[in-house]
mmCIF file of C-alpha atoms in Angstrom:
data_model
loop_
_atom_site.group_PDB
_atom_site.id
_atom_site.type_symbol
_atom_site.label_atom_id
_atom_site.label_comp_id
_atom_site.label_asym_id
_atom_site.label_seq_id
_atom_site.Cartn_x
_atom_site.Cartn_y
_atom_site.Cartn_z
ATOM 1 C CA UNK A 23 131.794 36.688 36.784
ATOM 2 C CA UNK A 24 130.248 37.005 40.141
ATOM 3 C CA UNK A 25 130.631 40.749 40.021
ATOM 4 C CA UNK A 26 129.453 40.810 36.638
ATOM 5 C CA UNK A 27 126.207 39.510 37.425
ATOM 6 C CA UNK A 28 125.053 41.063 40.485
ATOM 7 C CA UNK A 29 125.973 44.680 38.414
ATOM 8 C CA UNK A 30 123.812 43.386 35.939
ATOM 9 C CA UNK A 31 120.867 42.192 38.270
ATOM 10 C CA UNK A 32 121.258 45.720 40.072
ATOM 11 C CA UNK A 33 120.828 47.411 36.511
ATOM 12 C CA UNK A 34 117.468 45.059 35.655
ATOM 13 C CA UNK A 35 115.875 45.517 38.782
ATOM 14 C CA UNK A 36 116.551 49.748 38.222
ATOM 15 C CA UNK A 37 115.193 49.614 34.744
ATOM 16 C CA UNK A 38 112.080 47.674 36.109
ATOM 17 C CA UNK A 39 111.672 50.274 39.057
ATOM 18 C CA UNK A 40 112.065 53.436 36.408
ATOM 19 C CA UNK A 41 109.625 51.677 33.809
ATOM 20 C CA UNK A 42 106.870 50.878 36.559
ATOM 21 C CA UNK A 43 107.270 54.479 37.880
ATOM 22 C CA UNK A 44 104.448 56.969 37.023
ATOM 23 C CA UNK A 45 104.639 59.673 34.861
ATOM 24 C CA UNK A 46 103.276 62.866 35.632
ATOM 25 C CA UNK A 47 101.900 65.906 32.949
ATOM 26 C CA UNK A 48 103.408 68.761 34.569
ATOM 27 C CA UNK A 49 102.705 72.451 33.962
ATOM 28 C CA UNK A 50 105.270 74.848 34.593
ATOM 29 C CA UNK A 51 104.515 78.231 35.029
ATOM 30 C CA UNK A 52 107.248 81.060 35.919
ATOM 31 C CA UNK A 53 106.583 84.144 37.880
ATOM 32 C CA UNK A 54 105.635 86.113 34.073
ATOM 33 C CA UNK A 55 102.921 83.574 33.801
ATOM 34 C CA UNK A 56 104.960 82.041 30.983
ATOM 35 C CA UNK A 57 103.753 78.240 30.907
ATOM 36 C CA UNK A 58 105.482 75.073 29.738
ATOM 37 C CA UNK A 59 104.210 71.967 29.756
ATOM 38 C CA UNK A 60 105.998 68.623 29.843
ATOM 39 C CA UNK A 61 105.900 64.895 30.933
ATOM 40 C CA UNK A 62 107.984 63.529 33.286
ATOM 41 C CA UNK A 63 108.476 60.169 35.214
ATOM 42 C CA UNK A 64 108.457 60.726 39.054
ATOM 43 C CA UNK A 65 111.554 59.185 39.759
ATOM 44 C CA UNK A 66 112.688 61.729 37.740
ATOM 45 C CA UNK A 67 110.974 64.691 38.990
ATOM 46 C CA UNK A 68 111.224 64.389 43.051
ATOM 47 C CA UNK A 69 115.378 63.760 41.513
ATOM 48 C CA UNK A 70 115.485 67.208 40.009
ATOM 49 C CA UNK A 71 113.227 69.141 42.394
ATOM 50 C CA UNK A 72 115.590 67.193 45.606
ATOM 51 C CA UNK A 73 112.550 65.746 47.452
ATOM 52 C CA UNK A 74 111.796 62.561 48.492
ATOM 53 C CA UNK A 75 109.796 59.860 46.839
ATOM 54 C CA UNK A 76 106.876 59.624 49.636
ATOM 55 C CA UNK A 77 107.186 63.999 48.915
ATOM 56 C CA UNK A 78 105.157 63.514 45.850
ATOM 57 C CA UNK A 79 102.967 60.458 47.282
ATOM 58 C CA UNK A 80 100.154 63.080 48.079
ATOM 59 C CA UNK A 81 98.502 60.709 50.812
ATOM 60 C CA UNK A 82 96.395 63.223 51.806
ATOM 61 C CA UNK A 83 93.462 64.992 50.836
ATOM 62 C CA UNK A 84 94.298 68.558 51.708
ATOM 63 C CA UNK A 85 97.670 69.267 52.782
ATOM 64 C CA UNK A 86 100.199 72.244 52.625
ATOM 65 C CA UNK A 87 103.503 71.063 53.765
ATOM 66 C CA UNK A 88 107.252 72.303 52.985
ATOM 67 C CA UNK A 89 110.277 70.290 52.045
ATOM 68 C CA UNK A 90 113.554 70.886 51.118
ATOM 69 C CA UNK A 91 112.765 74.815 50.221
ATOM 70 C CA UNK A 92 109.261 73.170 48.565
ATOM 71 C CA UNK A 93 105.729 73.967 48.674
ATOM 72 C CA UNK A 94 103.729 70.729 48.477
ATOM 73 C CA UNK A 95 100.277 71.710 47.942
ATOM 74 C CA UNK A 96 97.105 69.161 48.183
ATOM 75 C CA UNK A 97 93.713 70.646 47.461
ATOM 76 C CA UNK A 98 92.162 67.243 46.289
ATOM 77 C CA UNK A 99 92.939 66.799 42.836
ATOM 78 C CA UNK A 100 95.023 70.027 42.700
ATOM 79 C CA UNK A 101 98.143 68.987 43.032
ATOM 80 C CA UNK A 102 101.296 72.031 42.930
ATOM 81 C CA UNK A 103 104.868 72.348 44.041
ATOM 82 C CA UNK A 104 105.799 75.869 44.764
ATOM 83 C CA UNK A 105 109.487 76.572 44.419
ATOM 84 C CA UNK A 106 110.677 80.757 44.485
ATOM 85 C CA UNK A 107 111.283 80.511 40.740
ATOM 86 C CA UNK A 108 108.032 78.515 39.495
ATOM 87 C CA UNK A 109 104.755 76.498 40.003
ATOM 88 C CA UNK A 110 104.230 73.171 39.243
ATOM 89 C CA UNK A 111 100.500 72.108 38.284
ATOM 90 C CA UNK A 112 100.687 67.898 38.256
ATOM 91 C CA UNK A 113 98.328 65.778 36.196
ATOM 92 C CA UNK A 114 96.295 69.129 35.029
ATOM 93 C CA UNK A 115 94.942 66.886 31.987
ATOM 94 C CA UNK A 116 92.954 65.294 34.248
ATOM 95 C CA UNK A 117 91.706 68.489 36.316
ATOM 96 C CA UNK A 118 88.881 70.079 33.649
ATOM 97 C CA UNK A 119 90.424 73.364 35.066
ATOM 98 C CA UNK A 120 91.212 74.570 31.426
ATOM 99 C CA UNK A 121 89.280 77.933 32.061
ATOM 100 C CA UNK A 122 91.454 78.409 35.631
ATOM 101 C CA UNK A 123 94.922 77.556 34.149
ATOM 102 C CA UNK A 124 95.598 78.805 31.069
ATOM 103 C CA UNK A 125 93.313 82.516 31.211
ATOM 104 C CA UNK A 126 93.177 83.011 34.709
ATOM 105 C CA UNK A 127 95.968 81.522 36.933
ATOM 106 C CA UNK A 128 98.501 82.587 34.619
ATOM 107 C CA UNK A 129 97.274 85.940 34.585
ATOM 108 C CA UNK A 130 97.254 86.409 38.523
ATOM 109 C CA UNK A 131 101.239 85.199 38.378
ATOM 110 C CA UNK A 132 102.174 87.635 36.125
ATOM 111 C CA UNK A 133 100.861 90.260 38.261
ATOM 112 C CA UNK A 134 97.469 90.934 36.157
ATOM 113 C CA UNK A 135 95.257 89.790 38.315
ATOM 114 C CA UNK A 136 93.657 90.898 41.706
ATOM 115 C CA UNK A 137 96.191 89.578 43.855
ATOM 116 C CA UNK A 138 97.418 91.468 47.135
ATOM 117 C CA UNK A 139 100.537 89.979 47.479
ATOM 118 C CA UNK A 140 101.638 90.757 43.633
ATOM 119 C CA UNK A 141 104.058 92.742 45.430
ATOM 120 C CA UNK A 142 105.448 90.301 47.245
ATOM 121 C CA UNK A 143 107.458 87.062 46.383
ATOM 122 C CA UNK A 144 106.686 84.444 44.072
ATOM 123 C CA UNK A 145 105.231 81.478 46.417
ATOM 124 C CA UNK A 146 103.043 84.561 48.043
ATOM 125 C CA UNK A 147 101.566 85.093 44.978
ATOM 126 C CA UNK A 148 101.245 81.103 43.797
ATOM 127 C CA UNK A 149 99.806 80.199 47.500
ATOM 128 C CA UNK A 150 97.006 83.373 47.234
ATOM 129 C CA UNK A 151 96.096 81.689 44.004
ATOM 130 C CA UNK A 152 95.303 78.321 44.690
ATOM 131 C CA UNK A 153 94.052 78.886 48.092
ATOM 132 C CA UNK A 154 91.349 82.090 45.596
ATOM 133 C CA UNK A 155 90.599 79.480 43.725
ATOM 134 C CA UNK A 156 89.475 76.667 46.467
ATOM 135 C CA UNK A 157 87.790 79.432 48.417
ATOM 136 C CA UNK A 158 85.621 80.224 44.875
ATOM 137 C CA UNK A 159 85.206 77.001 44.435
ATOM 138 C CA UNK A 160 83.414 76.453 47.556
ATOM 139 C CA UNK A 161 81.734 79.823 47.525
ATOM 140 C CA UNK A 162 80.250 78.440 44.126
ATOM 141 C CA UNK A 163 78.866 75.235 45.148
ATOM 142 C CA UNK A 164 77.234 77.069 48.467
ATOM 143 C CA UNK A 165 75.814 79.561 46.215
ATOM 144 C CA UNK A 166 74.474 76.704 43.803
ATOM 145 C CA UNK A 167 72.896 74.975 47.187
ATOM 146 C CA UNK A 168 71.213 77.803 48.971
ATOM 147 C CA UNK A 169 68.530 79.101 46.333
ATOM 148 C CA UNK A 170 67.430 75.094 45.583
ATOM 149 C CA UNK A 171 67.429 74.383 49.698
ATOM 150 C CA UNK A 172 65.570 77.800 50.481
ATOM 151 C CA UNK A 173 63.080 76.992 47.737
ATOM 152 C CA UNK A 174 62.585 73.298 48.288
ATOM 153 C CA UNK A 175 61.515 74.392 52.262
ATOM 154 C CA UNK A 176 59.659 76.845 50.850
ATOM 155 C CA UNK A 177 57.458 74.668 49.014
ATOM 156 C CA UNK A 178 57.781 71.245 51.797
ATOM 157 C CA UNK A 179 56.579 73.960 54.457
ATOM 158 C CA UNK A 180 53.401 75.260 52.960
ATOM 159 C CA UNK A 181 50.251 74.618 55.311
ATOM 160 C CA UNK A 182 47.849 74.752 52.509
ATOM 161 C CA UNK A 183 49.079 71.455 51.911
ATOM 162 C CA UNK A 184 47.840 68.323 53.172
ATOM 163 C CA UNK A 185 50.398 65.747 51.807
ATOM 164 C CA UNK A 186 54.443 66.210 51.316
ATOM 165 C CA UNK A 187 55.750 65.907 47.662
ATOM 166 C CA UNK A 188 57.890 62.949 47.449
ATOM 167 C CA UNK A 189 59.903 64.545 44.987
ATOM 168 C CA UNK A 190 60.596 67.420 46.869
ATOM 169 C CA UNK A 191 61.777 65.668 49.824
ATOM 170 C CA UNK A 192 64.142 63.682 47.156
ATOM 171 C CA UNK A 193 65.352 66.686 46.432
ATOM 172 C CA UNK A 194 65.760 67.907 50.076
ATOM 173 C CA UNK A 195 67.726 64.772 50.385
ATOM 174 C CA UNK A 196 70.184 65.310 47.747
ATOM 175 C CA UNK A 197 70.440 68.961 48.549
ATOM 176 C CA UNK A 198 71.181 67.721 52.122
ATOM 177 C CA UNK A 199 74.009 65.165 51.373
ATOM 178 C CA UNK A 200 75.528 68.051 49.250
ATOM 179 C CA UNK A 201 75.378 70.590 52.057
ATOM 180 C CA UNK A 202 76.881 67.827 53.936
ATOM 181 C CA UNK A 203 79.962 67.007 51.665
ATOM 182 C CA UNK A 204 80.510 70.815 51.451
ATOM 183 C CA UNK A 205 80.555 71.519 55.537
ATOM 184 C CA UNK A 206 83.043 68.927 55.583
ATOM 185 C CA UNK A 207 85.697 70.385 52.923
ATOM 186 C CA UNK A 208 85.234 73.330 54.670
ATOM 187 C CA UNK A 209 86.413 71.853 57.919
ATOM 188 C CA UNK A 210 89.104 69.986 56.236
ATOM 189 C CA UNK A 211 90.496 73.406 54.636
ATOM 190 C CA UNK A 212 89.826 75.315 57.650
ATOM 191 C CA UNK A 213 91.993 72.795 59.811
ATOM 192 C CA UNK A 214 94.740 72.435 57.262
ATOM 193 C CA UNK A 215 95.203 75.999 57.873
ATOM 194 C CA UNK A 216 94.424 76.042 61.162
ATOM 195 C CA UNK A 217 97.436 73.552 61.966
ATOM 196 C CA UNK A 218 99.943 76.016 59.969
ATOM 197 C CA UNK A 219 98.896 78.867 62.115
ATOM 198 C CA UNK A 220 99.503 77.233 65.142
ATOM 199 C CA UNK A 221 103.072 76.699 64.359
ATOM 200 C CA UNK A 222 105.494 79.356 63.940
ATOM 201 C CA UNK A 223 107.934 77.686 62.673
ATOM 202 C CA UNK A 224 105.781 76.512 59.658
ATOM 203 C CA UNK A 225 104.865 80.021 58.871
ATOM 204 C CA UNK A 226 108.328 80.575 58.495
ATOM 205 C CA UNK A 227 109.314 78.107 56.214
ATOM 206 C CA UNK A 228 106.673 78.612 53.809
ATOM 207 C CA UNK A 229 108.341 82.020 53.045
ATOM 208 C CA UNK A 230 110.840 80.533 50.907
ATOM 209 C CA UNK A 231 112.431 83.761 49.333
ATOM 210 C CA UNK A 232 113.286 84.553 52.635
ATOM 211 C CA UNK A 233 115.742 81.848 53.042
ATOM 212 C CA UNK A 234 117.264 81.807 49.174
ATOM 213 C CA UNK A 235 117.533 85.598 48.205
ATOM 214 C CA UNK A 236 119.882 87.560 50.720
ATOM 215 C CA UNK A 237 117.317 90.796 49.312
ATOM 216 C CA UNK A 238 114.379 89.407 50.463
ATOM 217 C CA UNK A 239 116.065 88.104 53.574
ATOM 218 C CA UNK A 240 117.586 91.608 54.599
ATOM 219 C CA UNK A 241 114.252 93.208 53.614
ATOM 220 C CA UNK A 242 112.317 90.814 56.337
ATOM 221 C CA UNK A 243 115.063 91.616 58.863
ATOM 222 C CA UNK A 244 115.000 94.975 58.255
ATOM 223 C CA UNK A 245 111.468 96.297 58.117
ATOM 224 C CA UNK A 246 108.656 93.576 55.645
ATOM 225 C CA UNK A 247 108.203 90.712 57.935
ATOM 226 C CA UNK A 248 107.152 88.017 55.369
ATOM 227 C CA UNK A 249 106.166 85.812 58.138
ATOM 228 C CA UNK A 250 104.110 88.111 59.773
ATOM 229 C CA UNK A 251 102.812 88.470 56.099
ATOM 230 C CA UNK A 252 102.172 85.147 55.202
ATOM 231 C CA UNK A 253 100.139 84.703 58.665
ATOM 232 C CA UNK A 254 98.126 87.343 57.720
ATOM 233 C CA UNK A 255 96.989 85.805 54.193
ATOM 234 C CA UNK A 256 96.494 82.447 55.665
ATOM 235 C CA UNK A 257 94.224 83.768 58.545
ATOM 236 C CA UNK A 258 92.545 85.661 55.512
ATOM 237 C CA UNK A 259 90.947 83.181 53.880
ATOM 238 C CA UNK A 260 90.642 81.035 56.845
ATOM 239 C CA UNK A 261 88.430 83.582 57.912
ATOM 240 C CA UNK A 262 86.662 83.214 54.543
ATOM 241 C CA UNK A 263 86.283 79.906 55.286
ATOM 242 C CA UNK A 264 84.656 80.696 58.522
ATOM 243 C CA UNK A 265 82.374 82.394 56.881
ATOM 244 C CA UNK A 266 81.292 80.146 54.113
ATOM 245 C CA UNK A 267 80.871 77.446 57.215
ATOM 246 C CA UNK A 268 78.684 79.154 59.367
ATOM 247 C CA UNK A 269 76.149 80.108 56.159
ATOM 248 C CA UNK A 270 76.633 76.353 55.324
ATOM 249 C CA UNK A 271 75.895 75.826 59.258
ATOM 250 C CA UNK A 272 72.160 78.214 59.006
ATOM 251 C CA UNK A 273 71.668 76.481 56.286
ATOM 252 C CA UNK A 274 71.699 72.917 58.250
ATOM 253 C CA UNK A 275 69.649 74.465 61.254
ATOM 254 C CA UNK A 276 66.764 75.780 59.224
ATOM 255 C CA UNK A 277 66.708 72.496 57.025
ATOM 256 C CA UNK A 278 66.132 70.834 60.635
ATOM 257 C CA UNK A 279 63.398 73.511 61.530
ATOM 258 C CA UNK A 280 61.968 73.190 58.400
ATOM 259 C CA UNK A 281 61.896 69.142 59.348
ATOM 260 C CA UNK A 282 60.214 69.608 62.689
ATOM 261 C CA UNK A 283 57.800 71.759 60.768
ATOM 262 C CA UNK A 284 56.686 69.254 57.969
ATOM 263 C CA UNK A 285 56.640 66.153 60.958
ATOM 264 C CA UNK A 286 54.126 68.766 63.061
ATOM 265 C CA UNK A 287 52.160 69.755 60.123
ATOM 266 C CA UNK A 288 51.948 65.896 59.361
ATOM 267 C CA UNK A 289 50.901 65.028 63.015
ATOM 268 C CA UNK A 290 48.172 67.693 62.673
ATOM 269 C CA UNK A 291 46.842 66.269 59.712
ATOM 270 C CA UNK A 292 46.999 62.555 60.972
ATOM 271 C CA UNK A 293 45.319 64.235 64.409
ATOM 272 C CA UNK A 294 42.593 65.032 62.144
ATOM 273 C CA UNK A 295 41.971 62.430 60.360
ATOM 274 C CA UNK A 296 42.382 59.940 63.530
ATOM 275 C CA UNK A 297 39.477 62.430 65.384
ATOM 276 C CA UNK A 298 36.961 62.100 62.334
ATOM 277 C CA UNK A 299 37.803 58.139 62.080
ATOM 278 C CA UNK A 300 36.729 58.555 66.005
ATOM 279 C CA UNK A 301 33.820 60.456 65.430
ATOM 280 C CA UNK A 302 32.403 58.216 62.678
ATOM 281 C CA UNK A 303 33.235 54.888 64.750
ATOM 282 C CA UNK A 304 30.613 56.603 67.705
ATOM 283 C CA UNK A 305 28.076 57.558 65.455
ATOM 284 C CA UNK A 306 28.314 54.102 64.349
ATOM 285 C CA UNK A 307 28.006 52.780 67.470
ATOM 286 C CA UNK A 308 25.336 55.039 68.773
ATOM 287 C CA UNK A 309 23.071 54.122 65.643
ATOM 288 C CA UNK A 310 23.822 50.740 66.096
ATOM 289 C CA UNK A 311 22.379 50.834 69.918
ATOM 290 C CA UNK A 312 19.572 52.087 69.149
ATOM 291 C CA UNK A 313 18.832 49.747 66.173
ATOM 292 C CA UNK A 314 18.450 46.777 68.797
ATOM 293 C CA UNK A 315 14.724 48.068 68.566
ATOM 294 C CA UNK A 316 14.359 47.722 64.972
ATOM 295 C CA UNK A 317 15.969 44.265 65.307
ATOM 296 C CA UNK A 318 13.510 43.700 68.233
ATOM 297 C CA UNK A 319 10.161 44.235 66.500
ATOM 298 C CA UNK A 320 11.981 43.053 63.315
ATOM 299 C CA UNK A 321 11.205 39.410 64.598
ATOM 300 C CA UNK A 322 8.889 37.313 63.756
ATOM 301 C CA UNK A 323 7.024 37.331 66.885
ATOM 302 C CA UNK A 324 3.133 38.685 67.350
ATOM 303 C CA UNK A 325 2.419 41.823 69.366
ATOM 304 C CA UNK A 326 -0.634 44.406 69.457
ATOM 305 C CA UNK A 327 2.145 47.063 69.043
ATOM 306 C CA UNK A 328 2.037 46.470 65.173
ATOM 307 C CA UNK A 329 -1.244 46.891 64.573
ATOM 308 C CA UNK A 330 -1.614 50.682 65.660
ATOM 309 C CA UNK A 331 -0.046 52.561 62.474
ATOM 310 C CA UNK A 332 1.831 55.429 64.706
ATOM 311 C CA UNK A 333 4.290 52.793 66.486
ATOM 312 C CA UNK A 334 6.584 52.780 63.280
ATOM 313 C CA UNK A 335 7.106 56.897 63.545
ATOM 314 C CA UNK A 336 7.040 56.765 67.242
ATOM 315 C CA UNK A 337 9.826 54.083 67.330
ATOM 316 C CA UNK A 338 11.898 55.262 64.602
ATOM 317 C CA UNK A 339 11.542 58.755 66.216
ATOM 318 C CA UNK A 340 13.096 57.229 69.630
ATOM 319 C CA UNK A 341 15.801 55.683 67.495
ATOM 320 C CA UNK A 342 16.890 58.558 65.517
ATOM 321 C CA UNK A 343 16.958 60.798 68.817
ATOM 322 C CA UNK A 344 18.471 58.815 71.090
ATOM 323 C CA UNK A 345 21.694 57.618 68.368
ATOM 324 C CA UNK A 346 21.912 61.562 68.474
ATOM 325 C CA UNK A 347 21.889 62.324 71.914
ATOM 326 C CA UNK A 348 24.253 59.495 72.405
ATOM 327 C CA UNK A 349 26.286 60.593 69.501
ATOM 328 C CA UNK A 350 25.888 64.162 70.753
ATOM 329 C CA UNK A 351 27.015 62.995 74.440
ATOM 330 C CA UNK A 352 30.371 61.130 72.997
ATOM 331 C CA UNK A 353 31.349 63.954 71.014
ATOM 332 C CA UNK A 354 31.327 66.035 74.008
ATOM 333 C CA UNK A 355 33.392 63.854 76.070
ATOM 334 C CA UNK A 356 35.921 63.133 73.753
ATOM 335 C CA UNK A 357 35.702 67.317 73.149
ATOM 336 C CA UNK A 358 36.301 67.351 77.410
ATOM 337 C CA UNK A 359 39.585 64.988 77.185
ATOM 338 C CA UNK A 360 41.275 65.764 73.715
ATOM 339 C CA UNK A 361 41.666 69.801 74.302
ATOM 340 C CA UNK A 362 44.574 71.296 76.046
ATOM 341 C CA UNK A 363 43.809 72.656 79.415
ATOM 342 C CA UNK A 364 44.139 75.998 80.026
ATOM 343 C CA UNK A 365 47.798 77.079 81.166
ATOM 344 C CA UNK A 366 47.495 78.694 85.036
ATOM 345 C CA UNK A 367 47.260 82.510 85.538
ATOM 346 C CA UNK A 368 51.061 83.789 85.948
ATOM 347 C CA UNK A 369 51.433 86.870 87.872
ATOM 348 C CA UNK A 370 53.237 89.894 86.174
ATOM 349 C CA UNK A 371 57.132 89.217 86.527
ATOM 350 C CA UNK A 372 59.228 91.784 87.884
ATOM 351 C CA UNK A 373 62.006 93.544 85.610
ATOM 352 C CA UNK A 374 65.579 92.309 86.431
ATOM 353 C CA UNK A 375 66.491 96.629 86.441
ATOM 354 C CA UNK A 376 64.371 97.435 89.745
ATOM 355 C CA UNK A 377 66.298 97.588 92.999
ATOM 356 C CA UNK A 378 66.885 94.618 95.592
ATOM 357 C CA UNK A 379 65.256 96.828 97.715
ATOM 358 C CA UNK A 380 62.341 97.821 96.051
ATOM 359 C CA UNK A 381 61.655 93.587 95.340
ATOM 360 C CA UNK A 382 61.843 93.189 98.664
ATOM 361 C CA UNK A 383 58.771 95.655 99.706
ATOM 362 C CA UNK A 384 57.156 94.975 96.369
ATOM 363 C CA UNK A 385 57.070 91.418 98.077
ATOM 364 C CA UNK A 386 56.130 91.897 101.507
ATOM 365 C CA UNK A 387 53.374 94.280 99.667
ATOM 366 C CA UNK A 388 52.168 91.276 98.140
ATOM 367 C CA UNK A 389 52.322 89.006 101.046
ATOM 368 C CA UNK A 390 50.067 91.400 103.231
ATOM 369 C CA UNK A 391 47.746 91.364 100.563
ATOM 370 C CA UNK A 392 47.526 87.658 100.123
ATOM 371 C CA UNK A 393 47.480 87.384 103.636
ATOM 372 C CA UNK A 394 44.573 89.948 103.874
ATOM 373 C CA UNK A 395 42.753 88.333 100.951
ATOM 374 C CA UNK A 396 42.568 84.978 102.953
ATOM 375 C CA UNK A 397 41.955 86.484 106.269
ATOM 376 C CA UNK A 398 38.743 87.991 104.318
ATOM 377 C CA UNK A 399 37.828 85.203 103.184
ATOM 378 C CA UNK A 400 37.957 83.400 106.273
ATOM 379 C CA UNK A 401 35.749 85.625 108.313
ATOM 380 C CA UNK A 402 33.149 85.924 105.664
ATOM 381 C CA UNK A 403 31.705 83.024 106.328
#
């Protein structure tokens, strides 16, 4: 009875595992580009394909990896297994690749497409295609960026205007945390295959023919290293990469030139304003000196100045003059301490191509004159 109920405890707890286990919507595509499609449990699956469990876990977020004679292929929410007989596309309901999968990478397996490695074996031709795809992928979104970033600067570094558009720098902002997201999938992608070329040994595995079909195998022995092969499409679009990230990377620099430009133009503007503010607060102050004398003979106090009928234009002639000459006098001042001085005189520089030896008498030329000039001047008095 004993035995009877721990073999029955061991089957629960299995049918629990298998009915919490996820199932996966696979698409299966052979090397005509025929495609089936099928769901499957994952217990199930990493069974039949002879992987592990923590195989199909996909912890990463980019990730090309080989196990038992498997491709395991991460490009976000691509998820593939490459075997030498098929492809595996996982969860492609929830991809919105419809276009990509069923016209297009079906097409490229079957030898219709534009594929260099058609000639080649099967996982050459399924790792070209997703890694095409990514690569256009990214290509699109930095060709979506660069028009709205270029024309966005365009219109945030205009001199003609006196204020920055809020909305435009909204936009920048977006644009910006875009360009940012995109520079890092490129580093991601570039690394992943970046850490596969610096292994030889994972070069070689991911040629999976070469191990499986005795053909294939005496054909890389013989003469077509599919190694060499496969290192030469990975450094491909790892070079492609390497481009996309260094337009991605002008892209970044100008956006931070194009910064510096908007904060100067900003400063010049808020120069401007701060010197009139300055100018206006001295005419103030010079019209208020001078208006002591209004306030003076304002009073109520007697005088034999107000009798004679030319003191008003005489005194509000003083006033008026002076609050200008005083005005005058400040502007010139602040004129004297707000300009840049004048840089120093620089002699001619001498081109790096003439001769040590020509420098040298060039310089003692020089000296002699110099030393000439102040003997002159010396003696002249």
């Amino acid at each position: 009875s004993g035995k009877f109920y721990q073999h029955g405890t061991t089957e629960a707890s299995q049918a629990t595992l298998a009915s919490v286990s996820p199932v996966f919507a696979v698409m299966k595509l052979d090397k005509e580009g025929n495609a089936t499609f099928f769901e499957k449990k994952k217990t199930e699956l990493y069974q039949e394909l002879g992987l592990q469990a923590r195989d199909l876990r996909f912890q990463h977020v980019m990730s090309i990896a080989t196990r038992n004679n498997r491709i395991i292929m991460r490009m976000e929410f691509l998820k593939a297994v490459i075997t030498p007989e098929f492809l595996l596309i996982l969860d492609y309901r929830n991809l919105n690749l419809e276009h990509w999968l069923f016209k297009e990478l079906a097409s490229q397996l079957a030898g219709e497409g534009q594929l260099v490695t058609y000639s080649l074996p099967f996982e050459f031709r399924a790792i070209e295609a997703i890694l095409q795809y990514w690569i256009s992928k990214l290509q699109g979104r930095l060709n979506t960026l660069q028009p709205q970033i270029l024309e966005t600067l365009e219109a945030l570094v205009d001199p003609k205007l006196l204020s920055v558009d809020r909305s435009k720098l909204h936009i920048l902002l977006q644009n910006g945390k875009s360009l940012s997201e995109l520079e890092t999938d490129l580093k991601v992608f570039k690394e992943t295959i970046l850490e596969i070329l610096d292994e030889e040994e994972l070069i070689e595995e991911l040629c999976l023919s070469k191990w499986t079909d005795p053909q294939v195998f005496e054909e890389s022995t013989s003469g077509i290293d599919h190694a060499e092969e496969m290192e030469l499409l990975l450094e491909n679009y790892y070079r492609q990469a390497e481009d996309l990230a260094n337009e991605a990377r002008e892209l970044r620099v100008l956006i931070d030139d194009s910064e510096s430009i908007i904060f100067i133009n900003l400063d010049s503007h808020r120069n401007v304003m701060m010197r009139l503010n300055l100018q206006l607060t001295m005419g103030t102050f010079s019209l208020s000196l001078f208006g002591l004398i209004g306030v003076a003979f304002g009073m109520n106090l007697e005088s034999s100045l107000e009798e004679d009928p030319r003191i008003f234009w005489l005194v509000t002639g003083i006033m008026f003059l002076g609050s200008g000459l005083i005005w005058r006098r400040l502007l010139s001042f602040l004129g004297r301490h707000l300009e840049p001085p004048l840089p120093p005189h620089v002699p001619a520089v001498l081109k790096k191509s003439q001769p040590a030896a020509g420098r040298t008498e060039l310089k003692n030329s020089l000296k002699a004159e110099t030393f000439g000039l102040s003997r002159n001047t010396l003696t002249n008095p």
